[in-house]
CSV table of C-alpha atoms in Angstrom, one decimal:
chain,number,residue,atom,x,y,z
A,1,VAL,CA,0.0,-0.1,0.0
A,2,ALA,CA,1.2,3.4,-0.9
A,3,SER,CA,1.9,6.2,1.6
A,4,PRO,CA,-0.6,9.2,1.0
A,5,LEU,CA,1.1,12.1,-0.5
A,6,CYS,CA,0.8,15.8,0.5
A,7,SER,CA,-0.7,18.1,-1.8
A,8,PHE,CA,1.3,20.4,-4.2
A,9,GLY,CA,-1.7,22.5,-4.9
A,10,GLN,CA,-2.2,23.2,-0.8
A,11,LEU,CA,1.5,24.1,-0.9
A,12,GLN,CA,0.8,26.7,-3.3
A,13,GLN,CA,-2.0,28.0,-1.9
A,14,SER,CA,-0.5,28.4,1.4
A,15,ILE,CA,2.8,30.4,0.3
A,16,GLY,CA,0.9,33.7,0.6
A,17,ASN,CA,3.3,36.0,2.2
A,18,LEU,CA,6.3,33.6,2.4
A,19,ALA,CA,9.2,33.2,0.2
A,20,ILE,CA,11.0,29.7,-0.2
A,21,VAL,CA,14.4,29.7,1.1
A,22,SER,CA,15.2,26.2,0.3
A,23,HIS,CA,13.5,22.8,0.0
A,24,ALA,CA,13.7,19.1,-0.4
A,25,LEU,CA,11.0,17.6,-2.3
A,26,ASN,CA,10.3,14.5,-4.3
A,27,ALA,CA,7.1,14.4,-6.3
A,28,LEU,CA,4.8,11.5,-7.4
A,29,ASN,CA,1.7,12.3,-9.8
A,30,GLY,CA,1.9,15.9,-9.0
A,31,ASN,CA,1.9,15.4,-5.3
A,32,ILE,CA,4.6,15.5,-2.5
A,33,ILE,CA,6.3,12.1,-1.0
A,34,PRO,CA,6.2,12.2,2.7
A,35,GLY,CA,9.4,13.2,4.3
A,36,GLY,CA,9.9,16.3,1.8
A,37,TRP,CA,10.1,19.7,3.3
A,38,VAL,CA,10.2,23.2,2.4
A,39,LEU,CA,12.0,26.4,4.3
A,40,PHE,CA,10.1,29.9,4.3
A,41,ARG,CA,11.1,33.0,5.2
A,42,CYS,CA,8.8,36.0,5.8
A,43,ARG,CA,8.7,38.7,3.0
A,44,PRO,CA,10.5,42.1,3.5
A,45,GLY,CA,8.7,44.1,6.1
A,46,LEU,CA,6.5,41.3,7.5
A,47,THR,CA,7.0,39.1,10.6
A,48,LEU,CA,6.2,35.8,11.9
A,49,ASN,CA,2.8,35.4,13.7
A,50,PRO,CA,4.3,33.3,16.7
A,51,PHE,CA,1.0,31.4,17.1
A,52,SER,CA,1.3,29.9,13.7
A,53,GLY,CA,3.3,27.3,12.5
A,54,ALA,CA,7.2,27.0,12.1
A,55,LEU,CA,9.2,28.5,9.0
A,56,ASN,CA,10.1,24.6,8.3
A,57,VAL,CA,6.8,23.0,6.6
A,58,THR,CA,7.1,18.9,6.6
A,59,CYS,CA,5.2,16.3,4.5
A,60,GLN,CA,4.1,14.1,7.2
A,61,ALA,CA,3.7,10.3,6.7
A,62,ASN,CA,-0.1,10.8,6.8
A,63,GLY,CA,-0.2,12.8,3.6
A,64,GLN,CA,-0.6,16.2,5.5
A,65,TRP,CA,1.6,19.2,5.7
A,66,SER,CA,2.9,20.3,9.0
A,67,THR,CA,1.1,23.7,10.1
A,68,PHE,CA,2.0,26.7,7.7
A,69,PRO,CA,3.4,29.6,9.0
A,70,VAL,CA,1.6,32.8,8.8
A,71,CYS,CA,3.5,36.1,8.4
A,72,ALA,CA,1.8,39.7,8.6
């Protein structure tokens, strides 16, 4: 049985006020294989909401992304 995959579309929609610093993503059928990660930074002039997710987002084994950060 194949592991669930994380939605690439959800990743794209969640970027908003974030910039990608680095990443390690492996795709399968347009989605991301668990273990992939993205490191973000807030765009200039914005700060990370301390109650949101961390700047490092990971595709988890259950096919869900860890909590996305929010910059404002």
